[in-house]
Structures are given as structure tokens and as C-alpha cells.
Coordinates of C-alpha atoms in Angstrom, one line a residue:
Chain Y
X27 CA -7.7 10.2 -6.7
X28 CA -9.1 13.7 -5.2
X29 CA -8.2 17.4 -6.4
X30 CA -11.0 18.8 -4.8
X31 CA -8.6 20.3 -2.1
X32 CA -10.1 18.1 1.0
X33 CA -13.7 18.6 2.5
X34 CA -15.3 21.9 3.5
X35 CA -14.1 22.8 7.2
X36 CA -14.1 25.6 9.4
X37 CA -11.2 28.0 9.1
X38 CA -10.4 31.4 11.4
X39 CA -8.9 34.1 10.2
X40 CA -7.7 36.9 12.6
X41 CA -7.0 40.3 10.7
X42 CA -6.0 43.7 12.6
X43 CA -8.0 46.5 10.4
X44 CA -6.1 50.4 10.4
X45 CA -9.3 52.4 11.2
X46 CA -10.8 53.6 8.7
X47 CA -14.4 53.4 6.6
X48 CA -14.4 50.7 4.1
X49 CA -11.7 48.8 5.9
X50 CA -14.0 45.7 6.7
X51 CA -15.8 45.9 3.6
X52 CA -12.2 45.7 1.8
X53 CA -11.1 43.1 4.1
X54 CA -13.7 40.5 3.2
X55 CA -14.4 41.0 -0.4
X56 CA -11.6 39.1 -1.2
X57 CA -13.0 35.7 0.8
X58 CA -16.1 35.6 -1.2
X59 CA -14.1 36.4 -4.6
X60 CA -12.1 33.3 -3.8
X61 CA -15.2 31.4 -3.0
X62 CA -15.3 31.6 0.5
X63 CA -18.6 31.3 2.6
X64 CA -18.6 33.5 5.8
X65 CA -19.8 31.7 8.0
X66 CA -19.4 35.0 10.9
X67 CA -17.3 38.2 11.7
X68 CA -16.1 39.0 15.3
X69 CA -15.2 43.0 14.5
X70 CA -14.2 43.7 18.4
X71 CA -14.6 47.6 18.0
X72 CA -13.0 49.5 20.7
X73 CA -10.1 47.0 21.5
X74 CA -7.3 48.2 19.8
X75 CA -3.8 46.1 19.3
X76 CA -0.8 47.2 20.5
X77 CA -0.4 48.7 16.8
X78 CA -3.2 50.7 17.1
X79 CA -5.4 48.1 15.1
X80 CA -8.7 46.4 15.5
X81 CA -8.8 42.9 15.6
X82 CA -11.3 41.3 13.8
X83 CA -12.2 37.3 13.7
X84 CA -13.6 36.0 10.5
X85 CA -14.8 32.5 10.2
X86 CA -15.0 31.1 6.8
X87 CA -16.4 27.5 5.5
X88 CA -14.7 26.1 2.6
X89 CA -12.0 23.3 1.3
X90 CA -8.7 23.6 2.9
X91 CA -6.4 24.5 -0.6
X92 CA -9.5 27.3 -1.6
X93 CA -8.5 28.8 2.2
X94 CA -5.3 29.4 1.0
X95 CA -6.2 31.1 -2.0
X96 CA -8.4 33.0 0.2
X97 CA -5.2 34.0 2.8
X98 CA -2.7 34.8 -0.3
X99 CA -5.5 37.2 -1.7
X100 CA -6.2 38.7 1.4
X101 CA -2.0 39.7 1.6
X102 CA -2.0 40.4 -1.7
X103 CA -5.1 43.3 -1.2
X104 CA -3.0 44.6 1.4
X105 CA -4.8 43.3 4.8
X106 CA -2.6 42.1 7.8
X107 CA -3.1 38.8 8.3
X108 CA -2.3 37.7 12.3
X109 CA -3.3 34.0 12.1
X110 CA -4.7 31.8 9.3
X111 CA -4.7 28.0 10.2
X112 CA -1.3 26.6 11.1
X113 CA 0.6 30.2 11.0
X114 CA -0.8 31.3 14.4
X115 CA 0.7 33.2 16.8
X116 CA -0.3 30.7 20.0
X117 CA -0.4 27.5 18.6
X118 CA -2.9 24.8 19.4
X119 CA -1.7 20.8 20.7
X120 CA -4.5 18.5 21.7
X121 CA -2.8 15.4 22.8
X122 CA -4.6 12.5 24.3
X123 CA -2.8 10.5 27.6
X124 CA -3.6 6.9 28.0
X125 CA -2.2 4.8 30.8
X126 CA -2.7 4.8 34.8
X127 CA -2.9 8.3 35.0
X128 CA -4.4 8.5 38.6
X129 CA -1.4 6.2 40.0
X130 CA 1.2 7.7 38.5
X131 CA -0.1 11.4 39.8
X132 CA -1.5 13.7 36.9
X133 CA -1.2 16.9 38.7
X134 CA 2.7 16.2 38.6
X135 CA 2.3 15.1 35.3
X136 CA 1.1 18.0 34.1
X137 CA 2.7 20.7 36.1
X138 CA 5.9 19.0 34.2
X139 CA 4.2 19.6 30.8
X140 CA 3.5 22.8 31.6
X141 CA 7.5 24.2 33.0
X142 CA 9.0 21.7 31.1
X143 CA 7.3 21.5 27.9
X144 CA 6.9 25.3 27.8
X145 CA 3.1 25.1 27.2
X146 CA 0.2 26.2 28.6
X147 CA -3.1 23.9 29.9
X148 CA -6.2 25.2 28.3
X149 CA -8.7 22.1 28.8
X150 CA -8.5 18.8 30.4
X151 CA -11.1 15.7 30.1
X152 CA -10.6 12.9 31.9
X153 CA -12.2 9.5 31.5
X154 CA -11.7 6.7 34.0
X155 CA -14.4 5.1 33.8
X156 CA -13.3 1.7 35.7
X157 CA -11.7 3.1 38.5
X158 CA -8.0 3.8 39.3
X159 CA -6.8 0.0 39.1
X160 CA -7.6 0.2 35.2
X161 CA -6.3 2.4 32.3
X162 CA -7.4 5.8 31.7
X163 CA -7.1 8.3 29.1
X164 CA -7.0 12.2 29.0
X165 CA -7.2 14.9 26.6
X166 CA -4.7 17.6 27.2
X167 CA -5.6 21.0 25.2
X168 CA -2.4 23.2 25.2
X169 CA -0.9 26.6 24.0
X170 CA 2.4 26.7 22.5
X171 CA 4.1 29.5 21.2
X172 CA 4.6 29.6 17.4
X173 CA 6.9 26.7 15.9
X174 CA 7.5 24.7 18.7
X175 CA 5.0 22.1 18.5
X176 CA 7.4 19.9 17.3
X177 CA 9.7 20.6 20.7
X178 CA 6.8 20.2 22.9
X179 CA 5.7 17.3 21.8
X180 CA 9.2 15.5 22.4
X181 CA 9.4 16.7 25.9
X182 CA 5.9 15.6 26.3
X183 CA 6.9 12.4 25.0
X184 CA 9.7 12.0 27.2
X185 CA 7.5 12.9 30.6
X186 CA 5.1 10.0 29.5
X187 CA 7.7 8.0 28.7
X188 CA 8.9 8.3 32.6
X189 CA 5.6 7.5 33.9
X190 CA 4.7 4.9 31.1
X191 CA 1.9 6.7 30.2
X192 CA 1.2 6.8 26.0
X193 CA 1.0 9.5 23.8
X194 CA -1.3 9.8 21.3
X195 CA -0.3 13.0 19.3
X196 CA -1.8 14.6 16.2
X197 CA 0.2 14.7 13.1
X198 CA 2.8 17.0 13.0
X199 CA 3.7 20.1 11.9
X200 CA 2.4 21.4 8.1
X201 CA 0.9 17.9 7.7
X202 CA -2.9 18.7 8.9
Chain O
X12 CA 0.1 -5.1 -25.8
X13 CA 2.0 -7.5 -25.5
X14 CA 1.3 -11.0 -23.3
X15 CA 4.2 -12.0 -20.9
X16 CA 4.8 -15.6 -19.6
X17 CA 4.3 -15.4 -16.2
X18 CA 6.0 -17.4 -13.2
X19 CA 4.3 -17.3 -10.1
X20 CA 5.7 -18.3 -6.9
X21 CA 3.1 -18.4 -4.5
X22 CA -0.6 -19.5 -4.1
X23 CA -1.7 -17.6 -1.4
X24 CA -4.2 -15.1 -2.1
X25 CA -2.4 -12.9 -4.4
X26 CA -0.8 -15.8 -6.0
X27 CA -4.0 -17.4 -7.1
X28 CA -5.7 -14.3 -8.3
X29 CA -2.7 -13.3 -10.5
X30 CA -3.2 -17.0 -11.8
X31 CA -7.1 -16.6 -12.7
X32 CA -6.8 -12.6 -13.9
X33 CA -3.4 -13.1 -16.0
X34 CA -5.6 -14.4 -19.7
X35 CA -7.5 -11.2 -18.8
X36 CA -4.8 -8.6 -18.8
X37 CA -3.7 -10.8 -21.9
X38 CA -0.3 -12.4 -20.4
X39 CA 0.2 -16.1 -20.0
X40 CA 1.3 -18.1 -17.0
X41 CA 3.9 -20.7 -17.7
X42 CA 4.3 -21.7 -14.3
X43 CA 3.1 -22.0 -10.6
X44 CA 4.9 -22.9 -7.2
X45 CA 3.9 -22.9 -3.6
X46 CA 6.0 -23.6 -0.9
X47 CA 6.4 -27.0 -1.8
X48 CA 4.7 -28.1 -5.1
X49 CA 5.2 -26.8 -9.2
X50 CA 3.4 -26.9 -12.2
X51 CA 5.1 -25.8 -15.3
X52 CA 3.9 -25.6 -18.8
X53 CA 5.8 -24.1 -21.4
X54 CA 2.3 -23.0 -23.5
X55 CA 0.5 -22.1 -20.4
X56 CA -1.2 -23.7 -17.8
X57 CA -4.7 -24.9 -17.5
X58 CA -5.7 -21.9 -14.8
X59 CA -8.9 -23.3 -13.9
X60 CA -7.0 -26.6 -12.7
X61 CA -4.2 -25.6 -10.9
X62 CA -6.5 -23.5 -8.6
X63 CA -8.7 -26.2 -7.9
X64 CA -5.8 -28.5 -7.6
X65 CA -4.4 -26.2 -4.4
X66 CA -7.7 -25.8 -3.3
X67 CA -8.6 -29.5 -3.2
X68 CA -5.3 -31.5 -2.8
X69 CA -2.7 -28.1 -1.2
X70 CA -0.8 -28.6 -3.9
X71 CA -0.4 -26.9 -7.2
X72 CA 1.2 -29.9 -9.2
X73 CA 3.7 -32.9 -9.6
X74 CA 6.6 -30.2 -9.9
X75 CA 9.8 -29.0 -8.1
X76 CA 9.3 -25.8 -7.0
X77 CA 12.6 -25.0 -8.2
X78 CA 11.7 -26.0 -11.7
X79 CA 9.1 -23.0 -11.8
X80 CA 11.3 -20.6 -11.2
X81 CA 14.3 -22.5 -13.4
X82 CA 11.9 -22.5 -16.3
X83 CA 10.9 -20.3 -19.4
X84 CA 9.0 -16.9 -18.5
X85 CA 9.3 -13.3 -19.0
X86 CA 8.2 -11.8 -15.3
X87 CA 9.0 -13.7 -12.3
X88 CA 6.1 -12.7 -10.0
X89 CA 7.1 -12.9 -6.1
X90 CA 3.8 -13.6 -4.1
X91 CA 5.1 -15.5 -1.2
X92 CA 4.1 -14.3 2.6
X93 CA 6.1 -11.6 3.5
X94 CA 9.1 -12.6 6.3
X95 CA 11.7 -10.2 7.6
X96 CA 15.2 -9.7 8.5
X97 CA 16.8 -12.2 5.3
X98 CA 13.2 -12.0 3.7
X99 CA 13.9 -15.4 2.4
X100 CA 12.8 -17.2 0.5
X101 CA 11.7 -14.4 -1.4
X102 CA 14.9 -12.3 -1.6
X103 CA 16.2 -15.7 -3.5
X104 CA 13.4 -16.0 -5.8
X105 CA 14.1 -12.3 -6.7
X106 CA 17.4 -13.0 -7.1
X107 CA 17.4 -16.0 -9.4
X108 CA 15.1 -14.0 -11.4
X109 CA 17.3 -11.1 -12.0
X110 CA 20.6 -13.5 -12.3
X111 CA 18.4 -14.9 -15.2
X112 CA 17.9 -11.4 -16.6
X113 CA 14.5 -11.6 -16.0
X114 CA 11.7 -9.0 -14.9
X115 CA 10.3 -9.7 -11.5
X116 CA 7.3 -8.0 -9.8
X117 CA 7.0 -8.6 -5.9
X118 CA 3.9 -8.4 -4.4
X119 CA 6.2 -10.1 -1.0
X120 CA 7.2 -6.6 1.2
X121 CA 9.9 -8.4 3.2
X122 CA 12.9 -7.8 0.4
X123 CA 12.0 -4.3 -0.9
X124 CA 11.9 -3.1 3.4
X125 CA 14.4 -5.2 4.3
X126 CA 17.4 -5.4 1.4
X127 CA 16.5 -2.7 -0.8
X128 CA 19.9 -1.6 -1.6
X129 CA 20.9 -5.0 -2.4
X130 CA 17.9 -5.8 -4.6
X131 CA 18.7 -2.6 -6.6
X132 CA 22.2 -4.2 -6.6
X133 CA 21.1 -6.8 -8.2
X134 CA 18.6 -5.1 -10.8
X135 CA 21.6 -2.7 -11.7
X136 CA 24.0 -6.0 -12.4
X137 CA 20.5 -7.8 -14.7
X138 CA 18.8 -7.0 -18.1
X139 CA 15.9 -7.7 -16.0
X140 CA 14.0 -5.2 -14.0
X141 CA 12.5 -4.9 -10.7
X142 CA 8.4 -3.2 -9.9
X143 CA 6.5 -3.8 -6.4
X144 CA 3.7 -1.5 -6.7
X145 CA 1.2 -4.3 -4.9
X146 CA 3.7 -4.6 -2.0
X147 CA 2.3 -0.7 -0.9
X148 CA -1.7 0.2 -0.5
X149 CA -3.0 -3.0 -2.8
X150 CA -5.0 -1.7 -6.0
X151 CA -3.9 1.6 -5.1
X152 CA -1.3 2.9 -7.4
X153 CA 1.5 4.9 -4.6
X154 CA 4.6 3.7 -6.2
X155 CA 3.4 4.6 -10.1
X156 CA 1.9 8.3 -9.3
X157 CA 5.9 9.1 -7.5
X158 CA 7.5 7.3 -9.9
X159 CA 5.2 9.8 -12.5
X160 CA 6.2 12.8 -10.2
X161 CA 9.5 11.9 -9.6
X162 CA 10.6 10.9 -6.3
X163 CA 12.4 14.2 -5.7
X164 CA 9.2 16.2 -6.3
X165 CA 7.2 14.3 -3.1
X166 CA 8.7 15.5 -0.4
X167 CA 6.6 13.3 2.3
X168 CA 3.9 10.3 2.3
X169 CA 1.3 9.8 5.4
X170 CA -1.8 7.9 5.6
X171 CA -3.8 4.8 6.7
X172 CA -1.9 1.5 5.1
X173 CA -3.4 -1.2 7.2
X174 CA -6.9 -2.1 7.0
X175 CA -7.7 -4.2 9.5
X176 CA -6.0 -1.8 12.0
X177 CA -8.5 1.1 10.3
X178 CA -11.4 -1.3 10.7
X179 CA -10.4 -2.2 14.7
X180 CA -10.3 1.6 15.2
X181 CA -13.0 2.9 13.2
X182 CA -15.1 0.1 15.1
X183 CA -14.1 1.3 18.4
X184 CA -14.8 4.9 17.5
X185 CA -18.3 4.1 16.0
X186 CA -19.9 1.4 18.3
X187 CA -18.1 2.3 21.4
X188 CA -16.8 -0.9 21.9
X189 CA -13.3 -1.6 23.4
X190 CA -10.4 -3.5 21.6
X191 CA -10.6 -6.8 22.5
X192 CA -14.1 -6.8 21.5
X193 CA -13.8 -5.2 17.7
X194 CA -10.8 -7.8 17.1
X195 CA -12.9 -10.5 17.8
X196 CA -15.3 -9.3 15.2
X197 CA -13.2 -8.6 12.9
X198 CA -11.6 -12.1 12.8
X199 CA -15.3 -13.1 12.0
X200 CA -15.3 -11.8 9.9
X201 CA -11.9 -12.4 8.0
X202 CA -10.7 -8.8 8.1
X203 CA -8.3 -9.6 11.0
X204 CA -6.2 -13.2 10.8
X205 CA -6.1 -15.3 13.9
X206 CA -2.7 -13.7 14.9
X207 CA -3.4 -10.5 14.2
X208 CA 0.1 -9.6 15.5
X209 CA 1.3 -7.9 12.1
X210 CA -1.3 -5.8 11.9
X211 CA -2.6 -4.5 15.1
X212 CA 1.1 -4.0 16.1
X213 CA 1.7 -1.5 13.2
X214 CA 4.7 -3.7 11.7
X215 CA 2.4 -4.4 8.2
X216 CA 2.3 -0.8 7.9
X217 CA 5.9 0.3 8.9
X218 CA 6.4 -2.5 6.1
X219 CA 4.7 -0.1 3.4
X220 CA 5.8 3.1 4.9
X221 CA 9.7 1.7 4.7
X222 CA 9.3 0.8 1.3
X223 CA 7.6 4.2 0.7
X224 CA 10.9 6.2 2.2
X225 CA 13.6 4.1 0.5
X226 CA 12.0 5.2 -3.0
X227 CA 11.4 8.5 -2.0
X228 CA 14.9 8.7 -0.6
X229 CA 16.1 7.2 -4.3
X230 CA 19.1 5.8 -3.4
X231 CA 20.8 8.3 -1.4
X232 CA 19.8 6.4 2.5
X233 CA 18.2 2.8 2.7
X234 CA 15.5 2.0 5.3
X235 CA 14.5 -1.2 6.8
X236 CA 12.0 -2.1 10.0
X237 CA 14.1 -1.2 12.1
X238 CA 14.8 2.2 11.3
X239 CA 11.0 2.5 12.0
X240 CA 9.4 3.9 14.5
X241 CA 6.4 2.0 15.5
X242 CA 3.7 2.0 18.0
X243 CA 0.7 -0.2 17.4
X244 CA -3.1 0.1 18.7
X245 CA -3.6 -2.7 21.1
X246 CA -3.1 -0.3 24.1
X247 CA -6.2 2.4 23.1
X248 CA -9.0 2.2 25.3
X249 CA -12.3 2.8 24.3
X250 CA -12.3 6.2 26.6
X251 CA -9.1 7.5 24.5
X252 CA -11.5 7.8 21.1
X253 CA -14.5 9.1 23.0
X254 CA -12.2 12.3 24.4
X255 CA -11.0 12.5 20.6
X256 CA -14.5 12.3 19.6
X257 CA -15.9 15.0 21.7
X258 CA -13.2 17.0 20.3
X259 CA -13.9 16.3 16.9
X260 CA -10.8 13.9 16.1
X261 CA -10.8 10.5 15.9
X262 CA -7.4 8.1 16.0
X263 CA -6.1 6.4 12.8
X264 CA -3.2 4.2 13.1
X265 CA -1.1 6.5 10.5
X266 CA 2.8 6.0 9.1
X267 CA 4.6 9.0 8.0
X268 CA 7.7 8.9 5.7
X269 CA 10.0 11.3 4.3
X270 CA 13.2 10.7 2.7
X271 CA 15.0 11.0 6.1
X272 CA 12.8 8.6 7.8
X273 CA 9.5 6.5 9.1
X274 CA 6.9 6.1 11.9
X275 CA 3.8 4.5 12.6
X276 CA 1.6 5.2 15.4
X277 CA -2.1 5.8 16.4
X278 CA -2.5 9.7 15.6
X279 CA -5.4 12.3 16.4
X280 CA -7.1 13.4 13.5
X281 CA -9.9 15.5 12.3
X282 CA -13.0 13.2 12.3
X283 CA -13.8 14.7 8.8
X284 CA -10.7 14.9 7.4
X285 CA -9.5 12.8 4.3
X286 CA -7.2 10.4 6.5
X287 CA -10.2 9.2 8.8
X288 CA -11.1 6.7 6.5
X289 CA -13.1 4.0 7.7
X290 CA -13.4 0.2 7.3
X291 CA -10.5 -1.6 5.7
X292 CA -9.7 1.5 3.1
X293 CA -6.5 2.6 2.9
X294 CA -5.9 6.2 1.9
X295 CA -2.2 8.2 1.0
X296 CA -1.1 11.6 1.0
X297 CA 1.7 12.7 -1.0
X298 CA 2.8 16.1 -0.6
X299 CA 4.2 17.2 -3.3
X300 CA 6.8 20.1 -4.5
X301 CA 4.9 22.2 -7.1
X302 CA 0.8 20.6 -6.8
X303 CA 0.1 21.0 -3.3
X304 CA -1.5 17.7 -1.7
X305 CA -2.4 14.1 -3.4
X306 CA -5.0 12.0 -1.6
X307 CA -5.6 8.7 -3.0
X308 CA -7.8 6.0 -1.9
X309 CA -9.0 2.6 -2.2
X310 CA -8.7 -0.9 -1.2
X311 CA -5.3 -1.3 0.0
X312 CA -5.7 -5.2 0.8
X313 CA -7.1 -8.6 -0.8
X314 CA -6.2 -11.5 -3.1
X315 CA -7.9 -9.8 -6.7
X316 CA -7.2 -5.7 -5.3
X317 CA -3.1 -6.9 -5.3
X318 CA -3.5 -8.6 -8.4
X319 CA -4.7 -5.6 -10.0
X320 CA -1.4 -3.8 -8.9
X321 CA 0.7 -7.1 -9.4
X322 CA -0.9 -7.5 -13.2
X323 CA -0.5 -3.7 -14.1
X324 CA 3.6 -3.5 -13.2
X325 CA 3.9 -7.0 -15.6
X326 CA 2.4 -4.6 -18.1
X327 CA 4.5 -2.1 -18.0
X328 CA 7.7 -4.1 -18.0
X329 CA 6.6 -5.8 -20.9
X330 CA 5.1 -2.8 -23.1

């Protein structure tokens, strides 16, 4: 049995700063007090938010239950908090395709992802490596708005369902 | 504690390991059936003999089979293969157990997925009681840590439940080879059966992830197979983990359940993260109410790691 709260990974944390002096400094004391190792800071001075703010991008290493520590003491010192892990703004889906994606015409296939699924293409790999006769896979990077994963990835699964194509989809919603 | 007499139908793997590791967790077995042979002794039977008896002649001894389970005992254990739909014969063994108020401990899934409601039925009707903690994750104790929660205070269960699915993959994603290749290896070497059917096709794991919702729903829905949803792993092409490599996933064959449902079906996952176990480990998450996320591990498969899980359950019906 583990309590260690899961291996060390990578986590972002987008913060919008009021500005002022000490506003960084006040933002990231918090991480290390929780234990957090900053790992790098994207302060983008001079692009303001629509609020007036300036976004800054921290990257922090450590296990995923101390990240939320991290993100409750960071609201409870009074710093906005845009996006931390799963609450972002424009979420993330990678998906992978498998089936005969060539013969059953991927540029339909995703142009229907994209107006049907509501979701945007980011990236696309695709590996064929035996030619159009045999199976192929893809990976499909998307953006979907906040909390609609879950919809997106039914519509997603209904389009490959049409062309026999198989989804392989990451675990959903709150569980990664 | 206290020693129970133990009857054991079946001499399958499980079967014979509960036989030889019984005298160690201090109980007594008073008899022994396989499908079509019994040995029964009242003061316990000579272990050592009846397993080289099977092993020797396929037979356990000169009795009925019916006699075993007619006979004098304290826990019934049910350790014979796992059928669906009626999940005979097991669901009768469990039955004549209870009608006898006796305790019975399945290590067989096929009754607890497929007639949950009734066996509970039965156990409600019986001074005896039911425990299957072997039939989910092998060694690993699932059923005991929510039944110590409370089933109300795990709100979902995920993870890896078949092992020789996780070894196909984990194969695949490490050597680069394609399916067809890894499942010949792996019936080399005895991790994947010569029909791996049951397996590779995600039912053994629906199995466990069924049994895991109808005890987290506690009473109020019953599950069986098919209220699964279940996609297996003999479609995946070696290129499908290679693009979830480069991306830093990998692809698990993973079974969710909640209390309103379950599926099975190869997932993207971190390549780091606690459910990409590899080899035949198993691994559960239990996410739960008030203490964030369980992971527990281990060997979720094998004659002595089912035993263990069989042997503890007779222990604490007996305590």
C-alpha cells in the first residue's frame, strides 16, 4: 500500500500577478513552504490579461497530493490561481486512433472532430508503417474548453465508431 | 485463533494451494473435490497425498464429489474455474453451503459477477456467511480495505486487474514487438493460457471490476458482465504504443467502476504514473471520500498469491 501521494511529476501552474513589488516573491514562497521544487518561472512582463494582470507560468516537481497542498496554499495567501492540473481553462485530450485511417479518409475524420466534437487539433502523429492496406494508428492532441472532455470524447467515439476506427482514450475526468 | 475444517471444491491451482497452506494458517481440511473425484476425512486429510494423488492419477480420491461438500466442515471453500451466465456449478456449491449454514469463501468470480443479488439472498436466509476477497486482485486485499472504509466512503475503483493482459502490453511497449508476437511469449512462458481469450479480451477483468461495483454499489443496483463495458487489447498495434510513448503515455488495459457502473478498455496513461505497472502486477485505485487516493499493488494472480487471500477470509469468519 502507497501514501506517498504518487511519484514526483511535473506540474504548471499559471498565476495572473496585480503589479506590484514583492508580488512574485509572495507568489512562490508558498510552493517551496509546501515542499515544492521550482523547477522554472515564465514571468511574461509586459503582457498584461484582460484584468490588467501579468501572467506568470510556474513549473514545479513534486508528488501529485503535495501539488495540491501547494495550489490550496497558494489561494489561501491570496494569489489567483488561472490553471493548476486538471482545473484549466483550455483543457488537454490526447487520444490515440487505431484502425485504417488512410482508407477511411482522416482529413474528414478529423474536420468531424473538430465541428463536431467542439475541439481544437493541436498535434497529429501518424504511424503507418506498412502501408495503407494494414492498420495504422494516430495520436490526436486536442483543446477542449473546460469540463467537456467527457462530451468530446463521446462524440469522438461515436465518429470512430462510423468509420470503425478504435479509440484509445485516457482515463477520464478527475481520475489522472 | 481458531482452526476451521475446511472443504475444498476444486484442485486447480488455487484449490491445491489452499490444500498445502491450510496446517499453516492453522485450519484443517476435512475434505477435497474436483470435478469428478472426493476425499473426505473427518480428522483431516493427509495433504501431502491428495496432491500427489491429483498430480499422478487426476484424481483426488475414491469419493463422490457430492460427499465433500455433504460432509462435516466449517468454510466451504469455492475454487472451481470460473463460468458465466448460471456460474454453475459453483453458484450450487455456494448454495448448499449456505443451505447448510455454513461459511463459504469463493475464490470462483462467475457467482459474485453474475448472481450477486441472489447469493446475498441466500447469505441473508443462512447462519453462514459469504467472503471472496481472492475472486478480485489475488494476494491483494481490495475487498478488505472497502469493506474497512466502508463502501459508501470509496466512491470509484480503477486499475490494472489482469496480468497477463499488463504483461502483453508492457511487452509491446518495451521491446517494440507487435501482439501476436508478445502472446506467443507469454504462453512460454505460462503467463498467458493457450486460449488466452479471457484475458486478452478484457472479460477476466470486467469479471473483477463487476464484482468491485456491486460491493461498492452495497445493495442498492446489481452488476453482471453484461452491464460491462469491455474492449480488449488484441486490436493495438505496435505503432499505437510508440505514438503514446513519444508522448510520455503508455496503454494499460484498465477497468473503471463506480457504483453506477463498469468498463474495461486499453487506456492512455502517464508512463510514470502508479497505474503503468508492468509485468503481471496488478495495481488498484480507490478514491476515497475523506483520504484522497489508495494505490495498492501486488500480485494479482497465481495458485499460492489466491490462497493467501482465500486462507485470510477463512480467518476472519472463523475468528
Amino acid at each position: 500500500m502507497s501514501d506517498t501521494g504518487g511519484e514526483v511529476q511535473t506540474h504548471t501552474v499559471r498565476l495572473e500577478l496585480v503589479d506590484e513589488p514583492g508580488e512574485l516573491l509572495r507568489a512562490l514562497e508558498p510552493i517551496s513552504e509546501a515542499g515544492g521544487n521550482l523547477l522554472s518561472i515564465y514571468h511574461e512582463r509586459g503582457n498584461l490579461t484582460p484584468r490588467g494582470h501579468i501572467p506568470v507560468e510556474v513549473d514545479i516537481s513534486c508528488a501529485p497530493t503535495r501539488f495540491e497542498t501547494i495550489v490550496e496554499s497558494l489561494r489561501e495567501a491570496g494569489v489567483n490561481v488561472v490553471q493548476a492540473g486538471s482545473e484549466r481553462y483550455d483543457e488537454e485530450l490526447v487520444v490515440i486512433l487505431v484502425g485504417h485511417l488512410v482508407d477511411t479518409d482522416l482529413s474528414d475524420t478529423l474536420k468531424q472532430i473538430e465541428s463536431c466534437a467542439d475541439a481544437s487539433l493541436t498535434d497529429l502523429s501518424l504511424s503507418a508503417p506498412r502501408g495503407r492496406d494494414e492498420t495504422s494508428s494516430a495520436r490526436l492532441r486536442l483543446k477542449t474548453r473546460s469540463g467537456t472532455n467527457g462530451d468530446a470524447l463521446a462524440k469522438l467515439q461515436e465518429i470512430a465508431a462510423d468509420k470503425e476506427l478504435q479509440v484509445i482514450q485516457p482515463l477520464t475526468e478527475a481520475s489522472q | 485463533m481458531s482452526g476451521a475444517r475446511l472443504c475444498v471444491l476444486g484442485a486447480g491451482a488455487v484449490g491445491r494451494s489452499v490444500v498445502e497452506l491450510a496446517e499453516e494458517y492453522g485450519h484443517t481440511v476435512t475434505a477435497v473435490a474436483d470435478s469428478s473425484s472426493a476425499v473426505v476425512d473427518p480428522d483431516g486429510v493427509d495433504a501431502e497425498a491428495v496432491l500427489q494423488r491429483k498430480s499422478d492419477e487426476g484424481v483426488v480420491g475414491e469419493a463422490d464429489p457430492d460427499d465433500a461438500v455433504g460432509g462435516a466442515y466449517d468454510v466451504l471453500v469455492e475454487a472451481t474455474p470460473t463460468t458465466l451466465g448460471d456460474a454453475e456449478p459453483g453458484f450450487s456449491h455456494v448454495k448448499q453451503g449456505l443451505e447448510r449454514d455454513k461459511h463459504v469463501v469463493l475464490a470462483n468470480k462467475g457467482p459474485v459477477a453474475e448472481r450477486y443479488g441472489e447469493l446475498r439472498e441466500l447469505e441473508a436466509d443462512s447462519e453462514g456467511k459469504i467472503r471472496f476477497e481472492a475472486t478480485v486482485g489475488g494476494a491483494i486485499p481490495i475487498l478488505s480495505t472497502i469493506e474497512d472504509f466502508g463502501p459508501t466512503h470509496i466512491t470509484a475503483a480503477r486499475g490494472v486487474l489482469n496480468g497477463t493482459a499488463n504483461f502483453i502490453l508492457s511487452r509491446m511497449a518495451a521491446e517494440g514487438l507487435d501482439y501476436e508476437h508478445v502472446l506467443a511469449e507469454a504462453q512460454d512462458l505460462g503467463v498467458a493460457e493457450a486460449d488466452p481469450t479471457f484475458d486478452v479480451e478484457g472479460i477476466d477483468a470486467a469479471l473483477k471490476f463487476v464484482i468491485l461495483s456491486n460491493v461498492l454499489a452495497d445493495g442498492d443496483q446489481e452488476f453482471t458482465l453484461e452491464d460491462a463495458v469491455v474492449d480488449g487489447i488484441t486490436d493495438i498495434p505496435g505503432t499505437a504504443l510508440d505514438l503514446a510513448a513519444e508522448d510520455g503515455r503508455t496503454i494499460r488495459l484498465i477497468g473503471e467502476s463506480t457504483p453506477e457502473g463498469v468498463s474495461v478498455g486499453p487506456r492512455l496513461v502517464p508512463a510514470d504514473g502508479p497505474l503503468s505497472v508492468t509485468g503481471t502486477l496488478n495495481i488498484v485505485q480507490l478514491e476515497t471520500t475523506h483520504a484522497g487516493r489508495l494505490n495498492i499493488s501486488g500480485r494479482g494472480a497465481g495458485g499460492p498469491e489466491t490462497a493467501t487471500a482465500v486462507l485470510s477470509d477463512v480467518s476472519r469468519l472463523v475468528d
